[in-house]
């Protein structure tokens, strides 16, 4: 699958704020101060089984974007490979993976004269 710059921090798209320094930069430029960026993880359910989870991931915005850019003959192979990669995570009628993100806090100082 062609990735090119997909997901590069600072580039447009879903991963544009993947770099904590970029998050701080954007919030600072918007007038916020005291920004903290803390990594957080939590268990997440992605589908009923590997096929369902693969469909969810590949039919989402980023997955769909990547599939649309791939050659038609690569799409089925990519779906099959992702399904097989997710099989070890099937557990009790669900595919469970660890989700990750940022917990971001910042303070907007009061406007002058307030």
mmCIF file of N, CA and C in Angstrom:
data_model
loop_
_atom_site.group_PDB
_atom_site.id
_atom_site.type_symbol
_atom_site.label_atom_id
_atom_site.label_comp_id
_atom_site.label_asym_id
_atom_site.label_seq_id
_atom_site.Cartn_x
_atom_site.Cartn_y
_atom_site.Cartn_z
ATOM 1 N N UNK A 1 0.848 -1.172 0.000
ATOM 2 C CA UNK A 1 0.000 0.000 0.000
ATOM 3 C C UNK A 1 0.896 1.238 0.000
ATOM 4 N N UNK A 2 0.629 2.204 -0.856
ATOM 5 C CA UNK A 2 1.437 3.426 -0.887
ATOM 6 C C UNK A 2 1.144 4.316 0.316
ATOM 7 N N UNK A 3 2.166 4.585 1.111
ATOM 8 C CA UNK A 3 1.977 5.426 2.295
ATOM 9 C C UNK A 3 2.436 6.857 2.067
ATOM 10 N N UNK A 4 3.467 7.046 1.239
ATOM 11 C CA UNK A 4 4.041 8.361 1.004
ATOM 12 C C UNK A 4 4.205 9.090 2.340
ATOM 13 N N UNK A 5 3.659 10.282 2.468
ATOM 14 C CA UNK A 5 3.795 11.059 3.705
ATOM 15 C C UNK A 5 2.573 10.892 4.603
ATOM 16 N N UNK A 6 1.721 9.894 4.318
ATOM 17 C CA UNK A 6 0.519 9.688 5.109
ATOM 18 C C UNK A 6 0.886 9.522 6.586
ATOM 19 N N UNK A 7 0.246 10.299 7.425
ATOM 20 C CA UNK A 7 0.483 10.195 8.855
ATOM 21 C C UNK A 7 1.682 10.964 9.355
ATOM 22 N N UNK A 8 2.348 11.723 8.482
ATOM 23 C CA UNK A 8 3.505 12.499 8.924
ATOM 24 C C UNK A 8 3.042 13.597 9.876
ATOM 25 N N UNK A 9 3.683 13.703 11.045
ATOM 26 C CA UNK A 9 3.284 14.763 11.978
ATOM 27 C C UNK A 9 3.336 16.136 11.318
ATOM 28 N N UNK A 10 2.304 16.928 11.554
ATOM 29 C CA UNK A 10 2.226 18.269 10.995
ATOM 30 C C UNK A 10 1.575 18.320 9.624
ATOM 31 N N UNK A 11 1.498 17.183 8.936
ATOM 32 C CA UNK A 11 0.827 17.150 7.635
ATOM 33 C C UNK A 11 -0.681 17.160 7.862
ATOM 34 N N UNK A 12 -1.465 17.566 6.883
ATOM 35 C CA UNK A 12 -2.916 17.556 7.064
ATOM 36 C C UNK A 12 -3.421 16.140 7.331
ATOM 37 N N UNK A 13 -4.506 16.048 8.047
ATOM 38 C CA UNK A 13 -5.128 14.749 8.243
ATOM 39 C C UNK A 13 -5.228 14.344 9.697
ATOM 40 N N UNK A 14 -5.675 13.109 9.878
ATOM 41 C CA UNK A 14 -5.991 12.596 11.198
ATOM 42 C C UNK A 14 -4.792 12.553 12.146
ATOM 43 N N UNK A 15 -3.587 12.452 11.610
ATOM 44 C CA UNK A 15 -2.400 12.367 12.460
ATOM 45 C C UNK A 15 -1.640 13.688 12.542
ATOM 46 N N UNK A 16 -2.278 14.784 12.167
ATOM 47 C CA UNK A 16 -1.594 16.070 12.121
ATOM 48 C C UNK A 16 -1.100 16.537 13.484
ATOM 49 N N UNK A 17 -1.703 16.026 14.542
ATOM 50 C CA UNK A 17 -1.290 16.427 15.890
ATOM 51 C C UNK A 17 -0.676 15.253 16.646
ATOM 52 N N UNK A 18 -0.008 14.356 15.921
ATOM 53 C CA UNK A 18 0.610 13.186 16.547
ATOM 54 C C UNK A 18 1.865 13.534 17.336
ATOM 55 N N UNK A 19 2.492 14.637 17.022
ATOM 56 C CA UNK A 19 3.719 15.049 17.695
ATOM 57 C C UNK A 19 3.363 16.036 18.806
ATOM 58 N N UNK A 20 3.709 15.722 20.065
ATOM 59 C CA UNK A 20 3.367 16.636 21.172
ATOM 60 C C UNK A 20 3.909 18.045 20.980
ATOM 61 N N UNK A 21 5.077 18.180 20.369
ATOM 62 C CA UNK A 21 5.616 19.520 20.136
ATOM 63 C C UNK A 21 4.721 20.307 19.181
ATOM 64 N N UNK A 22 4.142 19.632 18.199
ATOM 65 C CA UNK A 22 3.225 20.298 17.258
ATOM 66 C C UNK A 22 1.951 20.735 17.982
ATOM 67 N N UNK A 23 1.466 19.903 18.893
ATOM 68 C CA UNK A 23 0.284 20.262 19.678
ATOM 69 C C UNK A 23 0.566 21.529 20.478
ATOM 70 N N UNK A 24 1.710 21.556 21.145
ATOM 71 C CA UNK A 24 2.081 22.741 21.932
ATOM 72 C C UNK A 24 2.201 23.979 21.040
ATOM 73 N N UNK A 25 2.801 23.815 19.874
ATOM 74 C CA UNK A 25 2.981 24.927 18.931
ATOM 75 C C UNK A 25 1.634 25.496 18.491
ATOM 76 N N UNK A 26 0.711 24.635 18.135
ATOM 77 C CA UNK A 26 -0.608 25.080 17.674
ATOM 78 C C UNK A 26 -1.352 25.803 18.798
ATOM 79 N N UNK A 27 -1.324 25.227 19.996
ATOM 80 C CA UNK A 27 -2.036 25.860 21.109
ATOM 81 C C UNK A 27 -1.381 27.173 21.522
ATOM 82 N N UNK A 28 -0.074 27.225 21.486
ATOM 83 C CA UNK A 28 0.625 28.467 21.816
ATOM 84 C C UNK A 28 0.259 29.561 20.813
ATOM 85 N N UNK A 29 0.238 29.216 19.532
ATOM 86 C CA UNK A 29 -0.118 30.185 18.497
ATOM 87 C C UNK A 29 -1.557 30.672 18.653
ATOM 88 N N UNK A 30 -2.404 29.861 19.273
ATOM 89 C CA UNK A 30 -3.798 30.248 19.502
ATOM 90 C C UNK A 30 -3.974 31.000 20.816
ATOM 91 N N UNK A 31 -2.864 31.234 21.524
ATOM 92 C CA UNK A 31 -2.935 32.022 22.745
ATOM 93 C C UNK A 31 -3.020 31.228 24.034
ATOM 94 N N UNK A 32 -2.877 29.929 23.951
ATOM 95 C CA UNK A 32 -2.929 29.103 25.155
ATOM 96 C C UNK A 32 -1.548 29.007 25.787
ATOM 97 N N UNK A 33 -1.527 28.743 27.088
ATOM 98 C CA UNK A 33 -0.273 28.615 27.831
ATOM 99 C C UNK A 33 -0.380 27.386 28.737
ATOM 100 N N UNK A 34 0.753 27.012 29.301
ATOM 101 C CA UNK A 34 0.769 25.903 30.255
ATOM 102 C C UNK A 34 0.306 24.588 29.664
ATOM 103 N N UNK A 35 0.594 24.356 28.414
ATOM 104 C CA UNK A 35 0.131 23.140 27.747
ATOM 105 C C UNK A 35 0.880 21.917 28.251
ATOM 106 N N UNK A 36 0.132 20.891 28.593
ATOM 107 C CA UNK A 36 0.727 19.592 28.909
ATOM 108 C C UNK A 36 0.141 18.567 27.956
ATOM 109 N N UNK A 37 0.979 17.644 27.536
ATOM 110 C CA UNK A 37 0.564 16.573 26.637
ATOM 111 C C UNK A 37 1.009 15.270 27.287
ATOM 112 N N UNK A 38 0.045 14.464 27.708
ATOM 113 C CA UNK A 38 0.328 13.226 28.422
ATOM 114 C C UNK A 38 -0.168 12.041 27.603
ATOM 115 N N UNK A 39 0.690 11.053 27.342
ATOM 116 C CA UNK A 39 0.207 9.872 26.621
ATOM 117 C C UNK A 39 -0.745 9.062 27.498
ATOM 118 N N UNK A 40 -1.817 8.578 26.910
ATOM 119 C CA UNK A 40 -2.770 7.721 27.608
ATOM 120 C C UNK A 40 -3.074 6.503 26.742
ATOM 121 N N UNK A 41 -3.331 5.405 27.395
ATOM 122 C CA UNK A 41 -3.747 4.189 26.691
ATOM 123 C C UNK A 41 -4.969 3.617 27.392
ATOM 124 N N UNK A 42 -5.756 2.879 26.648
ATOM 125 C CA UNK A 42 -6.939 2.229 27.203
ATOM 126 C C UNK A 42 -7.286 1.040 26.318
ATOM 127 N N UNK A 43 -7.838 -0.002 26.908
ATOM 128 C CA UNK A 43 -8.283 -1.118 26.076
ATOM 129 C C UNK A 43 -9.427 -0.659 25.177
ATOM 130 N N UNK A 44 -9.446 -1.163 23.959
ATOM 131 C CA UNK A 44 -10.482 -0.771 23.011
ATOM 132 C C UNK A 44 -10.962 -1.993 22.235
ATOM 133 N N UNK A 45 -12.234 -2.003 21.910
ATOM 134 C CA UNK A 45 -12.811 -3.072 21.100
ATOM 135 C C UNK A 45 -12.978 -2.539 19.686
ATOM 136 N N UNK A 46 -12.441 -3.269 18.714
ATOM 137 C CA UNK A 46 -12.408 -2.798 17.328
ATOM 138 C C UNK A 46 -13.364 -3.558 16.414
ATOM 139 N N UNK A 47 -13.943 -4.663 16.893
ATOM 140 C CA UNK A 47 -14.886 -5.418 16.086
ATOM 141 C C UNK A 47 -15.242 -6.725 16.769
ATOM 142 N N UNK A 48 -16.209 -7.456 16.173
ATOM 143 C CA UNK A 48 -16.654 -8.736 16.736
ATOM 144 C C UNK A 48 -15.629 -9.836 16.510
ATOM 145 N N UNK A 49 -14.926 -9.766 15.378
ATOM 146 C CA UNK A 49 -13.893 -10.743 15.039
ATOM 147 C C UNK A 49 -12.895 -10.048 14.123
ATOM 148 N N UNK A 50 -11.885 -10.781 13.681
ATOM 149 C CA UNK A 50 -10.822 -10.162 12.881
ATOM 150 C C UNK A 50 -11.354 -9.553 11.586
ATOM 151 N N UNK A 51 -12.268 -10.225 10.919
ATOM 152 C CA UNK A 51 -12.826 -9.688 9.678
ATOM 153 C C UNK A 51 -13.612 -8.404 9.909
ATOM 154 N N UNK A 52 -14.397 -8.387 10.981
ATOM 155 C CA UNK A 52 -15.176 -7.196 11.317
ATOM 156 C C UNK A 52 -14.259 -6.032 11.684
ATOM 157 N N UNK A 53 -13.213 -6.309 12.464
ATOM 158 C CA UNK A 53 -12.267 -5.255 12.849
ATOM 159 C C UNK A 53 -11.517 -4.721 11.631
ATOM 160 N N UNK A 54 -11.098 -5.620 10.735
ATOM 161 C CA UNK A 54 -10.398 -5.181 9.520
ATOM 162 C C UNK A 54 -11.315 -4.302 8.673
ATOM 163 N N UNK A 55 -12.572 -4.694 8.553
ATOM 164 C CA UNK A 55 -13.525 -3.886 7.778
ATOM 165 C C UNK A 55 -13.688 -2.510 8.415
ATOM 166 N N UNK A 56 -13.816 -2.464 9.739
ATOM 167 C CA UNK A 56 -13.954 -1.174 10.428
ATOM 168 C C UNK A 56 -12.745 -0.287 10.159
ATOM 169 N N UNK A 57 -11.550 -0.837 10.313
ATOM 170 C CA UNK A 57 -10.332 -0.044 10.132
ATOM 171 C C UNK A 57 -10.141 0.401 8.686
ATOM 172 N N UNK A 58 -10.419 -0.489 7.749
ATOM 173 C CA UNK A 58 -10.198 -0.147 6.344
ATOM 174 C C UNK A 58 -11.327 0.682 5.742
ATOM 175 N N UNK A 59 -12.480 0.695 6.381
ATOM 176 C CA UNK A 59 -13.591 1.514 5.893
ATOM 177 C C UNK A 59 -13.643 2.868 6.582
ATOM 178 N N UNK A 60 -12.753 3.084 7.563
ATOM 179 C CA UNK A 60 -12.680 4.382 8.230
ATOM 180 C C UNK A 60 -11.969 5.366 7.304
ATOM 181 N N UNK A 61 -11.944 6.620 7.674
ATOM 182 C CA UNK A 61 -11.313 7.645 6.845
ATOM 183 C C UNK A 61 -9.888 7.310 6.424
ATOM 184 N N UNK A 62 -8.971 7.076 7.380
ATOM 185 C CA UNK A 62 -7.584 6.790 6.989
ATOM 186 C C UNK A 62 -7.453 5.490 6.194
ATOM 187 N N UNK A 63 -8.148 4.448 6.624
ATOM 188 C CA UNK A 63 -8.073 3.174 5.907
ATOM 189 C C UNK A 63 -8.610 3.295 4.497
ATOM 190 N N UNK A 64 -9.749 3.955 4.376
ATOM 191 C CA UNK A 64 -10.354 4.153 3.052
ATOM 192 C C UNK A 64 -9.423 4.957 2.144
ATOM 193 N N UNK A 65 -8.794 5.990 2.702
ATOM 194 C CA UNK A 65 -7.848 6.808 1.936
ATOM 195 C C UNK A 65 -6.718 5.944 1.383
ATOM 196 N N UNK A 66 -6.149 5.109 2.238
ATOM 197 C CA UNK A 66 -5.045 4.254 1.797
ATOM 198 C C UNK A 66 -5.500 3.242 0.751
ATOM 199 N N UNK A 67 -6.649 2.618 0.962
ATOM 200 C CA UNK A 67 -7.138 1.628 -0.002
ATOM 201 C C UNK A 67 -7.429 2.260 -1.356
ATOM 202 N N UNK A 68 -7.985 3.451 -1.357
ATOM 203 C CA UNK A 68 -8.301 4.118 -2.622
ATOM 204 C C UNK A 68 -7.048 4.414 -3.435
ATOM 205 N N UNK A 69 -5.925 4.598 -2.770
ATOM 206 C CA UNK A 69 -4.677 4.905 -3.463
ATOM 207 C C UNK A 69 -3.949 3.651 -3.917
ATOM 208 N N UNK A 70 -4.354 2.493 -3.408
ATOM 209 C CA UNK A 70 -3.691 1.234 -3.757
ATOM 210 C C UNK A 70 -4.225 0.696 -5.082
ATOM 211 N N UNK A 71 -3.408 -0.084 -5.744
ATOM 212 C CA UNK A 71 -3.846 -0.753 -6.966
ATOM 213 C C UNK A 71 -4.973 -1.722 -6.612
ATOM 214 N N UNK A 72 -5.969 -1.866 -7.477
ATOM 215 C CA UNK A 72 -7.110 -2.738 -7.168
ATOM 216 C C UNK A 72 -6.699 -4.143 -6.728
ATOM 217 N N UNK A 73 -5.686 -4.711 -7.358
ATOM 218 C CA UNK A 73 -5.268 -6.076 -6.990
ATOM 219 C C UNK A 73 -4.611 -6.132 -5.610
ATOM 220 N N UNK A 74 -4.178 -4.998 -5.096
ATOM 221 C CA UNK A 74 -3.560 -4.954 -3.764
ATOM 222 C C UNK A 74 -4.589 -4.829 -2.648
ATOM 223 N N UNK A 75 -5.753 -4.333 -2.958
ATOM 224 C CA UNK A 75 -6.761 -4.066 -1.924
ATOM 225 C C UNK A 75 -7.212 -5.328 -1.198
ATOM 226 N N UNK A 76 -7.525 -6.388 -1.977
ATOM 227 C CA UNK A 76 -7.957 -7.637 -1.352
ATOM 228 C C UNK A 76 -6.829 -8.255 -0.538
ATOM 229 N N UNK A 77 -5.594 -8.160 -1.047
ATOM 230 C CA UNK A 77 -4.448 -8.696 -0.295
ATOM 231 C C UNK A 77 -4.246 -7.927 0.999
ATOM 232 N N UNK A 78 -4.413 -6.613 0.954
ATOM 233 C CA UNK A 78 -4.256 -5.793 2.162
ATOM 234 C C UNK A 78 -5.327 -6.153 3.190
ATOM 235 N N UNK A 79 -6.557 -6.313 2.737
ATOM 236 C CA UNK A 79 -7.649 -6.675 3.651
ATOM 237 C C UNK A 79 -7.384 -8.044 4.282
ATOM 238 N N UNK A 80 -6.948 -9.009 3.472
ATOM 239 C CA UNK A 80 -6.658 -10.356 3.989
ATOM 240 C C UNK A 80 -5.490 -10.329 4.976
ATOM 241 N N UNK A 81 -4.461 -9.547 4.659
ATOM 242 C CA UNK A 81 -3.289 -9.473 5.551
ATOM 243 C C UNK A 81 -3.670 -8.830 6.879
ATOM 244 N N UNK A 82 -4.470 -7.773 6.842
ATOM 245 C CA UNK A 82 -4.889 -7.127 8.086
ATOM 246 C C UNK A 82 -5.772 -8.063 8.901
ATOM 247 N N UNK A 83 -6.677 -8.760 8.243
ATOM 248 C CA UNK A 83 -7.546 -9.711 8.952
ATOM 249 C C UNK A 83 -6.709 -10.758 9.668
ATOM 250 N N UNK A 84 -5.721 -11.317 8.988
ATOM 251 C CA UNK A 84 -4.859 -12.331 9.621
ATOM 252 C C UNK A 84 -4.038 -11.738 10.759
ATOM 253 N N UNK A 85 -3.582 -10.510 10.617
ATOM 254 C CA UNK A 85 -2.797 -9.861 11.670
ATOM 255 C C UNK A 85 -3.639 -9.615 12.919
ATOM 256 N N UNK A 86 -4.953 -9.455 12.739
ATOM 257 C CA UNK A 86 -5.835 -9.187 13.875
ATOM 258 C C UNK A 86 -6.341 -10.456 14.566
ATOM 259 N N UNK A 87 -6.202 -11.609 13.928
ATOM 260 C CA UNK A 87 -6.724 -12.850 14.512
ATOM 261 C C UNK A 87 -6.206 -13.133 15.924
ATOM 262 N N UNK A 88 -4.918 -12.915 16.217
ATOM 263 C CA UNK A 88 -4.452 -13.200 17.584
ATOM 264 C C UNK A 88 -5.119 -12.347 18.665
ATOM 265 N N UNK A 89 -5.803 -11.291 18.266
ATOM 266 C CA UNK A 89 -6.420 -10.385 19.231
ATOM 267 C C UNK A 89 -7.911 -10.654 19.430
ATOM 268 N N UNK A 90 -8.433 -11.692 18.759
ATOM 269 C CA UNK A 90 -9.820 -12.091 18.976
ATOM 270 C C UNK A 90 -9.919 -12.699 20.380
ATOM 271 N N UNK A 91 -10.921 -12.252 21.124
ATOM 272 C CA UNK A 91 -11.068 -12.730 22.498
ATOM 273 C C UNK A 91 -12.516 -12.582 22.929
ATOM 274 N N UNK A 92 -13.189 -13.699 23.105
ATOM 275 C CA UNK A 92 -14.552 -13.659 23.630
ATOM 276 C C UNK A 92 -15.527 -12.881 22.778
ATOM 277 N N UNK A 93 -15.485 -13.027 21.477
ATOM 278 C CA UNK A 93 -16.423 -12.340 20.597
ATOM 279 C C UNK A 93 -16.070 -10.902 20.296
ATOM 280 N N UNK A 94 -14.799 -10.549 20.479
ATOM 281 C CA UNK A 94 -14.372 -9.178 20.181
ATOM 282 C C UNK A 94 -12.893 -9.170 19.837
ATOM 283 N N UNK A 95 -12.498 -8.191 19.050
ATOM 284 C CA UNK A 95 -11.067 -7.929 18.817
ATOM 285 C C UNK A 95 -10.708 -6.785 19.744
ATOM 286 N N UNK A 96 -9.785 -7.068 20.642
ATOM 287 C CA UNK A 96 -9.399 -6.073 21.644
ATOM 288 C C UNK A 96 -7.937 -5.681 21.425
ATOM 289 N N UNK A 97 -7.739 -4.388 21.281
ATOM 290 C CA UNK A 97 -6.403 -3.814 21.122
ATOM 291 C C UNK A 97 -6.275 -2.640 22.076
ATOM 292 N N UNK A 98 -5.063 -2.282 22.358
ATOM 293 C CA UNK A 98 -4.824 -1.103 23.192
ATOM 294 C C UNK A 98 -4.956 0.136 22.315
ATOM 295 N N UNK A 99 -5.771 1.074 22.741
ATOM 296 C CA UNK A 99 -5.896 2.360 22.064
ATOM 297 C C UNK A 99 -4.946 3.351 22.721
ATOM 298 N N UNK A 100 -4.466 4.298 21.955
ATOM 299 C CA UNK A 100 -3.530 5.289 22.493
ATOM 300 C C UNK A 100 -3.894 6.671 21.979
ATOM 301 N N UNK A 101 -3.607 7.661 22.790
ATOM 302 C CA UNK A 101 -3.865 9.043 22.398
ATOM 303 C C UNK A 101 -3.161 9.985 23.347
ATOM 304 N N UNK A 102 -3.462 11.248 23.204
ATOM 305 C CA UNK A 102 -2.897 12.281 24.071
ATOM 306 C C UNK A 102 -4.001 12.871 24.934
ATOM 307 N N UNK A 103 -3.692 13.107 26.197
ATOM 308 C CA UNK A 103 -4.529 13.924 27.061
ATOM 309 C C UNK A 103 -3.866 15.294 27.083
ATOM 310 N N UNK A 104 -4.536 16.274 26.503
ATOM 311 C CA UNK A 104 -3.958 17.614 26.346
ATOM 312 C C UNK A 104 -4.719 18.582 27.236
ATOM 313 N N UNK A 105 -3.973 19.344 28.007
ATOM 314 C CA UNK A 105 -4.569 20.418 28.804
ATOM 315 C C UNK A 105 -3.808 21.699 28.512
ATOM 316 N N UNK A 106 -4.519 22.814 28.553
ATOM 317 C CA UNK A 106 -3.909 24.126 28.338
ATOM 318 C C UNK A 106 -4.815 25.174 28.969
ATOM 319 N N UNK A 107 -4.257 26.330 29.182
ATOM 320 C CA UNK A 107 -4.997 27.439 29.804
ATOM 321 C C UNK A 107 -4.981 28.620 28.843
ATOM 322 N N UNK A 108 -6.154 29.202 28.661
ATOM 323 C CA UNK A 108 -6.236 30.414 27.850
ATOM 324 C C UNK A 108 -6.192 31.583 28.830
ATOM 325 N N UNK A 109 -5.096 32.339 28.845
ATOM 326 C CA UNK A 109 -5.014 33.474 29.771
ATOM 327 C C UNK A 109 -6.122 34.480 29.479
ATOM 328 N N UNK A 110 -6.595 35.174 30.512
ATOM 329 C CA UNK A 110 -7.629 36.184 30.274
ATOM 330 C C UNK A 110 -7.140 37.274 29.339
ATOM 331 N N UNK A 111 -8.045 37.804 28.572
ATOM 332 C CA UNK A 111 -7.711 38.909 27.667
ATOM 333 C C UNK A 111 -7.275 40.117 28.492
ATOM 334 N N UNK A 112 -6.360 40.934 27.967
ATOM 335 C CA UNK A 112 -5.932 42.131 28.705
ATOM 336 C C UNK A 112 -7.134 43.000 29.094
ATOM 337 N N UNK A 113 -7.102 43.511 30.310
ATOM 338 C CA UNK A 113 -8.167 44.376 30.784
ATOM 339 C C UNK A 113 -9.344 43.644 31.385
ATOM 340 N N UNK A 114 -9.249 42.326 31.504
ATOM 341 C CA UNK A 114 -10.373 41.564 32.096
ATOM 342 C C UNK A 114 -10.035 41.141 33.484
#
